[in-house]
Structure formats: C-alpha cells, structure tokens
Coordinates of C-alpha atoms and ligand atoms in Angstrom, one line a residue:
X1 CA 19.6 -33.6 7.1
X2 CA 16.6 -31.9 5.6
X3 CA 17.4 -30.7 1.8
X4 CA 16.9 -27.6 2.5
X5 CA 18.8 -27.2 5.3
X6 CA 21.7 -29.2 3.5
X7 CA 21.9 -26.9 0.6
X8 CA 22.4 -23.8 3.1
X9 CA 25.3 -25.4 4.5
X10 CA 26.6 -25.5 1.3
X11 CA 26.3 -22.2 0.0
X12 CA 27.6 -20.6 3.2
X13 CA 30.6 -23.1 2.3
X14 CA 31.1 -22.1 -1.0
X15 CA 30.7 -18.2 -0.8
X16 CA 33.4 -17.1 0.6
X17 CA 35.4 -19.0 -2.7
X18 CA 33.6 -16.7 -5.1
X19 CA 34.4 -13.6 -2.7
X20 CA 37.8 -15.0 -2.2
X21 CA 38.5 -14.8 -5.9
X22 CA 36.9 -11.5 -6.5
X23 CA 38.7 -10.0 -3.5
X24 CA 42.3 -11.8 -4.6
X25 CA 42.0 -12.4 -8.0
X26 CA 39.3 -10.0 -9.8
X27 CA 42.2 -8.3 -11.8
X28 CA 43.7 -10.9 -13.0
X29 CA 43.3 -11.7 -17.0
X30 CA 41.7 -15.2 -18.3
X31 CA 41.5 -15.9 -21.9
X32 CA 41.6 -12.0 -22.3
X33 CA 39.4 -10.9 -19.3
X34 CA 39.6 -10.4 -15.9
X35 CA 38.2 -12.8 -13.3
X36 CA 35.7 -10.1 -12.0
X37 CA 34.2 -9.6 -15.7
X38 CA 33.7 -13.7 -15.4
X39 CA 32.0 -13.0 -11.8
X40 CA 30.6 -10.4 -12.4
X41 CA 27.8 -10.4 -15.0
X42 CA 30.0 -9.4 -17.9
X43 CA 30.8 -6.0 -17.2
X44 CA 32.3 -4.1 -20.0
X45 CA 33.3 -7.2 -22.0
X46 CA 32.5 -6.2 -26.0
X47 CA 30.9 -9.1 -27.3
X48 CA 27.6 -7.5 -29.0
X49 CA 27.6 -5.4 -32.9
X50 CA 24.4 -3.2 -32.9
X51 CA 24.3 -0.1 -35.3
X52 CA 21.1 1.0 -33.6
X53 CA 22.2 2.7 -30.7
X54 CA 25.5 3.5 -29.0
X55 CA 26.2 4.3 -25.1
X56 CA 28.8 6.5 -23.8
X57 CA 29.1 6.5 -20.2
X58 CA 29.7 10.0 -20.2
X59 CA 27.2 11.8 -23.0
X60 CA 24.9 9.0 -22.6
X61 CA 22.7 6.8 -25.3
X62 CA 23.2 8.3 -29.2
X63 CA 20.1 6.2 -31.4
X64 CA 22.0 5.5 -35.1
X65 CA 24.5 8.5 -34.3
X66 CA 22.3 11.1 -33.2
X67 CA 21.9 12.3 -29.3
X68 CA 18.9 12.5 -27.6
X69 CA 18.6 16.1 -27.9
X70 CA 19.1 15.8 -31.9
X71 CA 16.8 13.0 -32.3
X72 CA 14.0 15.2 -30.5
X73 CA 14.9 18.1 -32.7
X74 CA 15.0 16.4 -36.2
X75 CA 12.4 14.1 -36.1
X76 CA 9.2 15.1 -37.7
X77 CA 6.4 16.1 -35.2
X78 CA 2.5 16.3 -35.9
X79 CA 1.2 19.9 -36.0
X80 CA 1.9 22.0 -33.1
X81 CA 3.4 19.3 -30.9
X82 CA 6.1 18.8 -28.6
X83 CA 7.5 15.7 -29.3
X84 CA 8.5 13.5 -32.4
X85 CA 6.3 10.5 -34.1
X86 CA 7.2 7.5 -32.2
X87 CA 7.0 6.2 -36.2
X88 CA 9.4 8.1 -36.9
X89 CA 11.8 7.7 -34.1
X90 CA 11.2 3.4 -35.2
X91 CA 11.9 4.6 -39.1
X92 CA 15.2 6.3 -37.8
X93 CA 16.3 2.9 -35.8
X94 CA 15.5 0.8 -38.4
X95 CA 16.9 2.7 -41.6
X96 CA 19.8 5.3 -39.9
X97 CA 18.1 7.8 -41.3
X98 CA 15.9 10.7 -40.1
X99 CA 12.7 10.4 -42.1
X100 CA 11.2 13.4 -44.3
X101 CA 7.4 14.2 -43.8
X102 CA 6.3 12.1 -46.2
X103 CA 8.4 9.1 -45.3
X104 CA 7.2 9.2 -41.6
X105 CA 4.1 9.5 -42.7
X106 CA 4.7 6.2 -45.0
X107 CA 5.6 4.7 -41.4
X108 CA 2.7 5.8 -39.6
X109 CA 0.5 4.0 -42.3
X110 CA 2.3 1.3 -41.5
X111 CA 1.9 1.1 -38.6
X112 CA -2.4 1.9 -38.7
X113 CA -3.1 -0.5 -41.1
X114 CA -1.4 -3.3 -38.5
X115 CA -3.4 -2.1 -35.2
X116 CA -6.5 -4.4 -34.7
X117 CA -5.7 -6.8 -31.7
X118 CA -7.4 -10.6 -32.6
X119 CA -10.1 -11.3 -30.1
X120 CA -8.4 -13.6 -28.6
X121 CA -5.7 -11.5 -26.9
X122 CA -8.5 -10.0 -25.2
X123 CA -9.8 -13.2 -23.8
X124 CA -6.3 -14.1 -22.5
X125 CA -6.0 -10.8 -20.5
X126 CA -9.3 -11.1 -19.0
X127 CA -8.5 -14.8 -18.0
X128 CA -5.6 -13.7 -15.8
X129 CA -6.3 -14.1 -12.0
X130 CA -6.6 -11.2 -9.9
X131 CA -3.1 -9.4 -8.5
X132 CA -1.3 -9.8 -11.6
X133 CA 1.2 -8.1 -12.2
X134 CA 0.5 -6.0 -15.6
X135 CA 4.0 -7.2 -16.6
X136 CA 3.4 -10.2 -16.4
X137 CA 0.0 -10.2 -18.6
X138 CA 1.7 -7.6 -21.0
X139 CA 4.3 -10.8 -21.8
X140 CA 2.1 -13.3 -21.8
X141 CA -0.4 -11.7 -24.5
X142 CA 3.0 -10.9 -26.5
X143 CA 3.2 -14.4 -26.6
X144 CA 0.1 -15.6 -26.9
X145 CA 0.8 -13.6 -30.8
X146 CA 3.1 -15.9 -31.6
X147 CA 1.0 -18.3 -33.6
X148 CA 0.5 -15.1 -35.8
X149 CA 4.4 -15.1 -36.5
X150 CA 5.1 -14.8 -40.2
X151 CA 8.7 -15.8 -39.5
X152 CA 7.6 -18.9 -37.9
X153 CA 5.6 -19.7 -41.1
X154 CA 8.5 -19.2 -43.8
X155 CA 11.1 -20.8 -42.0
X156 CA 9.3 -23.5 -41.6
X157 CA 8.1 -23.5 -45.6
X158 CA 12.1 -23.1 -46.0
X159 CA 13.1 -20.0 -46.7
X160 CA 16.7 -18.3 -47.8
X161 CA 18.7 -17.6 -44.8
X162 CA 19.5 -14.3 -47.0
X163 CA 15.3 -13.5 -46.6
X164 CA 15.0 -13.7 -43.2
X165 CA 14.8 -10.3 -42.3
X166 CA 11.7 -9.8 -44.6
X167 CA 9.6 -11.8 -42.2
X168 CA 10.7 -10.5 -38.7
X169 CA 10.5 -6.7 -40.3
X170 CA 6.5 -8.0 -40.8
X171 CA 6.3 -9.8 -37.4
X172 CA 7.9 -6.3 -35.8
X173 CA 5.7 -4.0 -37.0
X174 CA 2.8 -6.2 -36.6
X175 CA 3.3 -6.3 -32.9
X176 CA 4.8 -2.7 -32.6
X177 CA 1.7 -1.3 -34.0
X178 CA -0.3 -3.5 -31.1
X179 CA 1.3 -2.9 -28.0
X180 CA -0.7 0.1 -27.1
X181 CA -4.1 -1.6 -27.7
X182 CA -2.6 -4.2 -25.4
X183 CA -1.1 -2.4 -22.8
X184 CA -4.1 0.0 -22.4
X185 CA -6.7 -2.9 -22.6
X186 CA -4.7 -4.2 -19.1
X187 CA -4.6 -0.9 -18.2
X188 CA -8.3 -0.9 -18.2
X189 CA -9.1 -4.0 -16.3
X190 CA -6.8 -4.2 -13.7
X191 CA -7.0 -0.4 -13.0
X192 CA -10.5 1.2 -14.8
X193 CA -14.2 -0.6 -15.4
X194 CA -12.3 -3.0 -17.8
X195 CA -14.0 -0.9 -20.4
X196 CA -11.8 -0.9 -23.5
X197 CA -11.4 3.2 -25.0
X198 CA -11.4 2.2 -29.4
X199 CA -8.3 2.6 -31.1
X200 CA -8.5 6.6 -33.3
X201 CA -6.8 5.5 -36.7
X202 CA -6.4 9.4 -37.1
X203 CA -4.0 9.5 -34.1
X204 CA -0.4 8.8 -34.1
X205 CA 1.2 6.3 -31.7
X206 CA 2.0 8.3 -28.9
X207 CA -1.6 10.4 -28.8
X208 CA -3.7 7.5 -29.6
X209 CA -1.9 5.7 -26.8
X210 CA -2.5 8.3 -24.5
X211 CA -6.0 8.5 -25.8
X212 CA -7.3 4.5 -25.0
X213 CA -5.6 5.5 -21.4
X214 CA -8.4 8.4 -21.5
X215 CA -5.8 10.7 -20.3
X216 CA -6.2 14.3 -22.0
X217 CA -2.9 16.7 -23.4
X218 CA -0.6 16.8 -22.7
X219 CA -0.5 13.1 -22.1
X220 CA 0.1 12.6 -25.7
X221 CA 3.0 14.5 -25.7
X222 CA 4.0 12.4 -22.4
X223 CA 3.3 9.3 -24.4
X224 CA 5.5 10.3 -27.3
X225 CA 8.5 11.1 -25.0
X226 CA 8.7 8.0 -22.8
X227 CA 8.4 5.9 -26.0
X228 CA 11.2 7.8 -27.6
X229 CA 13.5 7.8 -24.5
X230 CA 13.1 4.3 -23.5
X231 CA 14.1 3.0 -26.5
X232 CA 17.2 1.7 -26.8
X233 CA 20.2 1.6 -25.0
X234 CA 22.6 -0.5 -26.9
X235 CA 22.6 -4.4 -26.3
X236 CA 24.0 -5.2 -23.6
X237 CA 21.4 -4.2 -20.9
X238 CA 19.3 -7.1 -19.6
X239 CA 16.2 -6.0 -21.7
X240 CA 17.7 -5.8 -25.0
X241 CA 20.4 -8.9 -24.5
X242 CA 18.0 -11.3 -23.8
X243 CA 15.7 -9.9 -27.1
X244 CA 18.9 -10.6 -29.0
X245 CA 19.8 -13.8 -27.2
X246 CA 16.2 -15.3 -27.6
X247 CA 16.6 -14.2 -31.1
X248 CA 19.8 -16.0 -31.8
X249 CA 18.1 -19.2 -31.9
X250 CA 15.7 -18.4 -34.7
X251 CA 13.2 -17.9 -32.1
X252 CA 10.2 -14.8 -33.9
X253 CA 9.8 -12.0 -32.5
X254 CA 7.0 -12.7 -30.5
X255 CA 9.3 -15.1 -28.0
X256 CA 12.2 -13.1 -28.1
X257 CA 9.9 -9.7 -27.4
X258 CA 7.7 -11.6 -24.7
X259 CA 11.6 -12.5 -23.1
X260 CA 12.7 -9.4 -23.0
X261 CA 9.4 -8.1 -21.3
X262 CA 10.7 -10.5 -18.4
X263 CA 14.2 -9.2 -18.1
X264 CA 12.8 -5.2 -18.1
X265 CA 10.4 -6.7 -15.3
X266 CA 13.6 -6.9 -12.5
X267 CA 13.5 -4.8 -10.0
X268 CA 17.3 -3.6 -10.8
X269 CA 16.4 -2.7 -14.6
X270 CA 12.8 -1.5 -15.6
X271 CA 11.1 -1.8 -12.8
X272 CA 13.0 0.4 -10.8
X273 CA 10.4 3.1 -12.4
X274 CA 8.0 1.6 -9.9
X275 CA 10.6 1.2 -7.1
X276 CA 11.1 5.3 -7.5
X277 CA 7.5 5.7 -6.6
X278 CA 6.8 3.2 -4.0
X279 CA 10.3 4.5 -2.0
X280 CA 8.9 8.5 -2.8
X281 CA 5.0 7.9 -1.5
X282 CA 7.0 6.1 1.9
X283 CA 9.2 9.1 2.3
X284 CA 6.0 11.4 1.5
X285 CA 4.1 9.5 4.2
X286 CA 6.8 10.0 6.3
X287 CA 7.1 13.4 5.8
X288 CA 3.2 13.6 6.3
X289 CA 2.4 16.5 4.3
X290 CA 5.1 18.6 5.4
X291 CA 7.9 20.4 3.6
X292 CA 11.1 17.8 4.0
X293 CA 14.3 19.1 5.5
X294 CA 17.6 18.8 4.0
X295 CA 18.3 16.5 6.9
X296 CA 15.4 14.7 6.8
X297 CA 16.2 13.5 3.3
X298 CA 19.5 12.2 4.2
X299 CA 18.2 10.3 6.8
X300 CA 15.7 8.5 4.9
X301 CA 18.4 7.7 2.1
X302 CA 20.9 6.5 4.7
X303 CA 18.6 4.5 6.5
X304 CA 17.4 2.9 2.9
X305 CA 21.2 2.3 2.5
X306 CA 21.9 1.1 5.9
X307 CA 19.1 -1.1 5.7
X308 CA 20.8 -3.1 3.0
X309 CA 18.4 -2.0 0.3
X310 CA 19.9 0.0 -3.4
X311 CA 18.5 3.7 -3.7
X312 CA 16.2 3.4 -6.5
X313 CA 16.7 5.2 -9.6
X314 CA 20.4 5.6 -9.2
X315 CA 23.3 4.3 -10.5
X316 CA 23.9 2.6 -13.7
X317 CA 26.1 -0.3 -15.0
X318 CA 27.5 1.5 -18.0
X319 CA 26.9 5.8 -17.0
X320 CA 29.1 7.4 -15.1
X321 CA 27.0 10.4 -15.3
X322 CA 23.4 12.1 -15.1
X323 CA 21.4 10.1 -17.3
X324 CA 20.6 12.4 -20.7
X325 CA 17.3 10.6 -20.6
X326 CA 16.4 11.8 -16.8
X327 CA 17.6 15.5 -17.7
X328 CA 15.2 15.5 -20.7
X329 CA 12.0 14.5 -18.4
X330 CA 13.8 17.1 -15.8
X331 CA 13.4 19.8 -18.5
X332 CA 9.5 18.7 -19.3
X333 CA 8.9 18.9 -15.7
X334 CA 10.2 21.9 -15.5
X335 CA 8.0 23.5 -18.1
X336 CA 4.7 21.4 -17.5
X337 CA 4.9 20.8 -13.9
X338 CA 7.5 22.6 -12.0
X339 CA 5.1 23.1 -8.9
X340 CA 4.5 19.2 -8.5
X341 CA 5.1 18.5 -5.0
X342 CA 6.8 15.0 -5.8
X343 CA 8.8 16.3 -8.4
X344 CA 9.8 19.0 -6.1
X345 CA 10.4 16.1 -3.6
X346 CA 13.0 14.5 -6.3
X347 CA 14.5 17.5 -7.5
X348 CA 16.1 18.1 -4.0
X349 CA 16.9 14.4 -3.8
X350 CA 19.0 15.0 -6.6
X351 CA 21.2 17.0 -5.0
X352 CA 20.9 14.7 -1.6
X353 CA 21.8 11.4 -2.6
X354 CA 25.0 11.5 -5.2
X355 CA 27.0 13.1 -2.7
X356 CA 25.9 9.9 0.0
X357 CA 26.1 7.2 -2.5
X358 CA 29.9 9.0 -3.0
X359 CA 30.3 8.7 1.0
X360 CA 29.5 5.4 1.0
X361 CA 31.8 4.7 -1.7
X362 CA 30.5 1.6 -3.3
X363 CA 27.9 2.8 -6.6
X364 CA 30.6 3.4 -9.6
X365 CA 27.8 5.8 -10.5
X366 CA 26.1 8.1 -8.1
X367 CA 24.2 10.1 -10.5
X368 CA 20.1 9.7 -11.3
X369 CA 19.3 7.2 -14.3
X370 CA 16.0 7.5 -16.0
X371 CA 13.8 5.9 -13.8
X372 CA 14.4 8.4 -11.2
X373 CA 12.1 10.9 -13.0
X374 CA 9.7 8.7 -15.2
X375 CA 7.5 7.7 -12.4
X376 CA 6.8 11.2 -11.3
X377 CA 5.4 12.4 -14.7
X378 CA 2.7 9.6 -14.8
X379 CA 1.9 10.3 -11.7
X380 CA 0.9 13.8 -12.4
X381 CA -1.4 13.0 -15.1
X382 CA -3.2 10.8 -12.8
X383 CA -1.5 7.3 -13.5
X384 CA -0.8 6.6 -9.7
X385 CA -0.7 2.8 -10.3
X386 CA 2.6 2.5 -10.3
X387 CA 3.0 -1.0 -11.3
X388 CA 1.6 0.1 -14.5
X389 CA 5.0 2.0 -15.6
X390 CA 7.4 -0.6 -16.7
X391 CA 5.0 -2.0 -19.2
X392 CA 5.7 2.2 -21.0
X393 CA 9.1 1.4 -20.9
X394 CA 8.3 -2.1 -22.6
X395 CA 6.5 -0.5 -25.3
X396 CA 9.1 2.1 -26.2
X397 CA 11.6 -0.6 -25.3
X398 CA 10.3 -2.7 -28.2
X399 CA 10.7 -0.4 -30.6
X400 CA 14.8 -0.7 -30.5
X401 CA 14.7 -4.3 -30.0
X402 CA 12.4 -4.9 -32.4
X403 CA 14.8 -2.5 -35.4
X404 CA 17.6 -5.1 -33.8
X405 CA 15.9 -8.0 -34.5
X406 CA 15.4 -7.3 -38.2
X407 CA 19.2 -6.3 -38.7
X408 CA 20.4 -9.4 -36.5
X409 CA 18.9 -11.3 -39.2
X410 CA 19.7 -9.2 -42.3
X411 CA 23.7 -9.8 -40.7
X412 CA 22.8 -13.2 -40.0
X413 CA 24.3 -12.9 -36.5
X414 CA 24.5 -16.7 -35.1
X415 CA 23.4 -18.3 -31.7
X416 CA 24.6 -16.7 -28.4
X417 CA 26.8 -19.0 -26.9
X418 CA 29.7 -18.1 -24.8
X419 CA 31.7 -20.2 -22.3
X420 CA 31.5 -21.3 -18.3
X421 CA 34.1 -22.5 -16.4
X422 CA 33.5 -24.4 -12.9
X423 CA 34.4 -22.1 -9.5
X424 CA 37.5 -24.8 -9.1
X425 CA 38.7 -24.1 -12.9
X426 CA 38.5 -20.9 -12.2
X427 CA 40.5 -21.1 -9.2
X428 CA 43.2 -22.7 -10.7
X429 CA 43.5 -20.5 -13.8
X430 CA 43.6 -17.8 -11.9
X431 CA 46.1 -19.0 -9.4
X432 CA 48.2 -20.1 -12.5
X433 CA 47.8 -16.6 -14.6
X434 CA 48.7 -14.9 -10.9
X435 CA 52.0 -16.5 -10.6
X436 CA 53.3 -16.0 -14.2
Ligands
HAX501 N1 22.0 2.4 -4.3 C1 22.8 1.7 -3.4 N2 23.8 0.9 -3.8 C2 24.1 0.9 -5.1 C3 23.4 1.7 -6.0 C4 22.3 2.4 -5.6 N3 21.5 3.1 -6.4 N4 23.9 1.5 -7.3 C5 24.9 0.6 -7.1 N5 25.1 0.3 -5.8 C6 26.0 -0.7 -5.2 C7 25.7 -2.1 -5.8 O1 24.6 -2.7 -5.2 C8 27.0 -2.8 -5.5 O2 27.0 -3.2 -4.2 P1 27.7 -4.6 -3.7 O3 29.1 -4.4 -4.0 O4 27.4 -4.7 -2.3 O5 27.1 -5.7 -4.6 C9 28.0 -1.6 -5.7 O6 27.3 -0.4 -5.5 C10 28.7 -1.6 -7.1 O7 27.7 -1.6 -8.0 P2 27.9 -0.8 -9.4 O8 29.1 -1.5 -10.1 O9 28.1 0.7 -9.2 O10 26.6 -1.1 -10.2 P3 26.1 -2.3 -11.0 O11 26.6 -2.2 -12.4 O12 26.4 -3.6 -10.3 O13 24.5 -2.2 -11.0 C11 22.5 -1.0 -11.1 C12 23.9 -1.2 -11.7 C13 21.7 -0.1 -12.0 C14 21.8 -2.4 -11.0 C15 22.7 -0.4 -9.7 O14 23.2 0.9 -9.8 C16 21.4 -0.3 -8.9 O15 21.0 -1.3 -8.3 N6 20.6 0.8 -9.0 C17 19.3 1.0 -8.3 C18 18.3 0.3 -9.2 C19 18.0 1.1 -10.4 O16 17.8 2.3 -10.4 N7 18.0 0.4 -11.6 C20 17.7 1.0 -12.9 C21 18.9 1.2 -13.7 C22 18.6 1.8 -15.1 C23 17.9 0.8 -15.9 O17 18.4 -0.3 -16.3 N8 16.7 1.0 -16.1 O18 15.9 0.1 -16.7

C-alpha cells in the first residue's frame, strides 16, 4: 500500500474515536478539565497571568483596566486629531498608566530616535520571490533583526535573571519603532514602483505610517485607530500565546515577534481581515453593481455556510457579543464614510447573518468580530490589496505583545509546558472518571 494511501486509512479509522469522545465524553472532568477543553484547543482553561489586557466576553477587551472607549478618550492626541498616539497607547500597556503630555511625548522620542531600518532589511525584502505573501516577508524581515537583539547579547555575557527585562524593553522598542518602515517598504514593492516614501521624524507613529503608504488624511487618523484596536486581546489568542510561548524559552523578541506574525497569518485569526474582503468583492460581483436584496444576502451567506466554508468576520472563541472593536470602526465609518457602497454592503450584512449563524445553531457567537469592518476602511482610502491588511493588525498587534514580553521577564514567568495524553489514555480516563 502506497504511504499515502495507508495513512488515509488510518485517519478515517481513528476519527470517529476523537468524535466518539467529544460526542460521549466532552463533559466529563480530567485532572480538573473537561475532555472537550483537552480536544478542543484549550477553550476557557485559565492558564496565562497578563496585567496588560483583560477580555470579557460580554463588554469586550479592557487594555490595563480601561475600555476601548476610555482608552480613545484619555490618551493624549496630537493637535486637532481624532485618535490617540499609538506611543501612548504602548506607554499605557507597558506602565498601567495613562501618560501626561509630556510623558507621551518622552515615548514618542523614544520611539524616533530607534526608526532607521539597517540596509540590510531592505535587501532581504527585495530578495523575496514574486507572489509572496506580505506576511510572510513582514516575519521573515522581523527575524532577519534578530542578530541586532540586545537580549541575546547580555544573556549570553550572563546577566541577572532579575535584569532581564532591561534588555527586551530595548529589543521592543527597537523593533516597535521599525515596523512601519518595514511594513510600508513591502508595501511598496509588492504593490507601488518599489520606491521607498522617507521616514518624517516630525510625525507620530500612526501619521508617519500613513505617510510612507503615501496615503493623505485622514489615513493618519486610520493608521492610529487600527494600531490602537488591534492591540491586545489578552493572551490566550493564537497571536499573542505563541509571542508568549516563544518567549518562555528565553527566545528575544525578534523570534518570539516573527512567531507570532505566523499565528496572526491563519486564516481563522488575522487574516480573516483579508477573508472579509475577498468573500465581499465575490458577493459585489455577484450582485454586479446592483443594490443587494435582503434575500439575496441570505442566500449568498447560506450557500457560503452550506458550502462547508466559516462566514468570515464572525464569531469569536472568547465574545459572546458585538465586538467593541468593530463598533468603534462602525462609528468612524459612520462619520467618514457612511455613503461607502461596501460598508453599506456590510452594514446590512450585520443584520443578515447573526440571525442565520443562530439558525444554524452551531457558532457560540453570532455577532461581527473586528475583522468584519477593518477591511472595508482600507479599502476606502485606496488600499484594495487586501493581502496587505493583516500585516496592520501585526503592527498594532506588536505593540501588546511586545509590553508582555517585557513584564513576562520582569515576573520571570517560566517555560510553557503543559501536558499530552495519548487518544487511548484519554479513553480510559475518561471511561474511568464516567463511571465514578
Ligand atoms: N461561520 C460559520 N461557522 C462558524 C463561525 C462562522 N463565522 N464561527 C464558528 N462557526 C462554527 C465553527 O466552525 C464550529 O463548527 P464545527 O463544530 O463544525 O467545527 C462551531 O461553529 C463552533 O465554533 P465556536 O465554538 O463558536 O467557535 P471557535 O471558538 O471554535 O472558533 C473562530 C472561533 C473565530 C475561529 C470562528 O468563529 C470562526 O471561524 N470565525 C470566522 C473566521 C474569523 O472571523 N476569524 C477571526 C476571529 C477574530 C480574530 O481572532 N481575529 O484575529
């Protein structure tokens, strides 16, 4: 028998054991939790401390305390805008408190004086191969950094354990203060003349972002909001677990950021941004130009769901309600671009698809996440390469992991390393626990 062929057999042998014991057995308590928290990726099991953020599945993420509406409101802003400092949103995660003027502005210096990319990130991003996908570049040049790791350096001088939060807080900021340069330099050549726009040391993060993507206001503003929303979301989400997890081995931040670049990159966490776009433009060709019916929309979502495929930008493994962080980009749309045909298009979609994903009865959570609306805003500013948006979410995704980093070393938080069992171990303990 050809391998191949032999290893199918297999598999169809042995699923119907792991459904058996979800289906029979998923309530049943091992060693404290159920066997469908074993199965079934962890769900709800508390086995992570992070002060950074907290997620209620009803109100939704709260960064050191403070809700996304507060954060947005106490923050300092520059003159006349919108939306916070992303500096300061990074000087809130890091120290639980909201900055004054003058210590944000201690950030943002910070954060200037550590923006020049070496030439040799450059020269990597240019030697990628056509069809790329800009995630996969964006990690890779993260890594690529890695030789500039302080961390790396002192640990291996020997440092105190109790010091080895100095380092990483160095190594964070040092990338931080890069990832725009990078992300809008592969911006630029996969999507532009591969001309690079210079870096404005006068700008803040957000606005000189938006600037290098030669994208005029209120982009800026745009800029400062995604970075803000996107992040943190406690630690358990695939992103920031596997930052952490890297992490716990000593690894710098350069590894353990370039990781969690990869796990944001699934199509079921940060990409779904992309998803949201691609699954809009086939319903807009669909509806070739035309106004969509109620019943028109339902069909399209049913026949995504009958065609075995998740509605993107729905759901979510810990929310059990609208997504704060999609009703905030709702409410920018809704003042800068409330006659945008797409967002129009997803605006009625939220009222069409909860109500089918609650007929069909098997999403815990019917309601929109973030990704739902992210897409759309881009779009409108004349970002229509959708592959592009998951490496924004990556940026402002950073920022959290990167104030977690420094504190899982200031706590001294050890190596990841919880415990597998075989499928027939399993069986038996749960037999066993069953019949007692
Ligand atoms: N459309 C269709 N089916 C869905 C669904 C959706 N949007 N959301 C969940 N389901 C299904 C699941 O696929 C699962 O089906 P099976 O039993 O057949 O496996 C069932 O409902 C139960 O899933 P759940 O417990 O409600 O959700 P999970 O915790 O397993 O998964 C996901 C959470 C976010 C992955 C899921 O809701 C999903 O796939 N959503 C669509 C993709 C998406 O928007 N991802 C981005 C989430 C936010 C994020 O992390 N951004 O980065």
């Amino acid at each position: 028998m050809r391998i191949k062929d032999k290893l199918r057999q297999k598999i169809e042998e042995w699923r119907p054991r792991t459904e058996k014991l979800l289906k029979e057995y998923g309530d049943v308590v091992i060693d404290k939790v159920t066997v469908s928290q074993i199965i079934g990726g962890m769900r709800g099991i508390k086995s992570l401390v992070t002060d950074i953020s907290y997620l209620d599945p009803m109100e939704g993420i709260r960064y050191r305390g403070y809700t996304l509406h507060e954060v947005f409101e106490k923050l300092p802003k520059p003159k006349g805008a919108e939306m916070p400092y992303v500096e300061a949103l990074y000087y809130l995660l890091l120290t639980g408190d909201i900055p004054t003027e003058e210590e944000a502005s201690e950030m943002i210096d910070e954060f200037n004086k550590r923006r020049i990319l070496p030439r040799y990130v450059y020269e990597v991003i240019d030697s990628f191969p056509c069809c790329s996908h800009p995630m996969t570049i964006f990690s890779a040049a993260v890594m690529t950094m890695q030789r500039e790791s302080f961390f790396a350096k002192k640990y291996h001088a020997g440092i105190s354990k109790l010091e080895y939060w100095d380092p990483m807080y160095e190594d964070a900021l040092n990338l931080l203060a890069k990832l725009p340069e990078v992300a809008t330099y592969i911006f630029a050549k996969l999507y532009r003349d591969g001309k690079r726009i210079q870096s404005n040391p006068n700008l803040d993060y957000g606005a000189n972002f938006a600037h290098m993507m030669g994208i005029a206001h209120p982009y800026d503003e745009v800029a400062r909001l995604h970075f803000i929303i996107h992040a943190d979301h406690e630690s358990g989400n695939v992103s920031a677990h596997t930052g952490h997890l890297v992490a716990s081995t000593l690894a710098d931040v350069y590894l353990s950021i370039s990781s969690m670049v990869n796990g944001l990159a699934g199509p079921l966490h940060g990409l779904a941004n992309q998803e949201v776009l691609r699954w809009l433009q086939d319903l807009m060709e669909m509806l070739d130009g035309q106004e969509s019916t109620e019943e028109e929309l339902k069909q399209y979502v049913w026949n995504t769901l009958n065609s075995g495929q998740v509605i993107p930008g729905y759901g979510h493994a810990v929310l059990r309600k609208t997504d704060p962080r999609y009703t905030i980009q709702r409410e920018f749309c809704l003042k800068h671009m409330p006659e945008d045909p797409l967002f129009k298009l997803v605006n009625k979609l939220y009222k069409v698809v909860p109500p089918i994903l609650q007929e069909q009865g098997k999403a815990k959570n019917p309601w929109p996440n973030l990704d739902a609306q992210t897409g759309v805003i881009h779009w409108h500013y004349g970002v229509t390469q959708y592959d592009f948006y998951t490496v924004l979410f990556a940026i402002g995704r950073s920022l959290g992991i990167a104030a977690n980093l420094v504190w899982d070393r200031a706590l001294g938080y050890p190596l990841e390393r919880p415990k597998s069992v075989t499928t027939a171990m399993l069986e038996e303990m749960a037999a066993n626990a069953k019949a007692q």
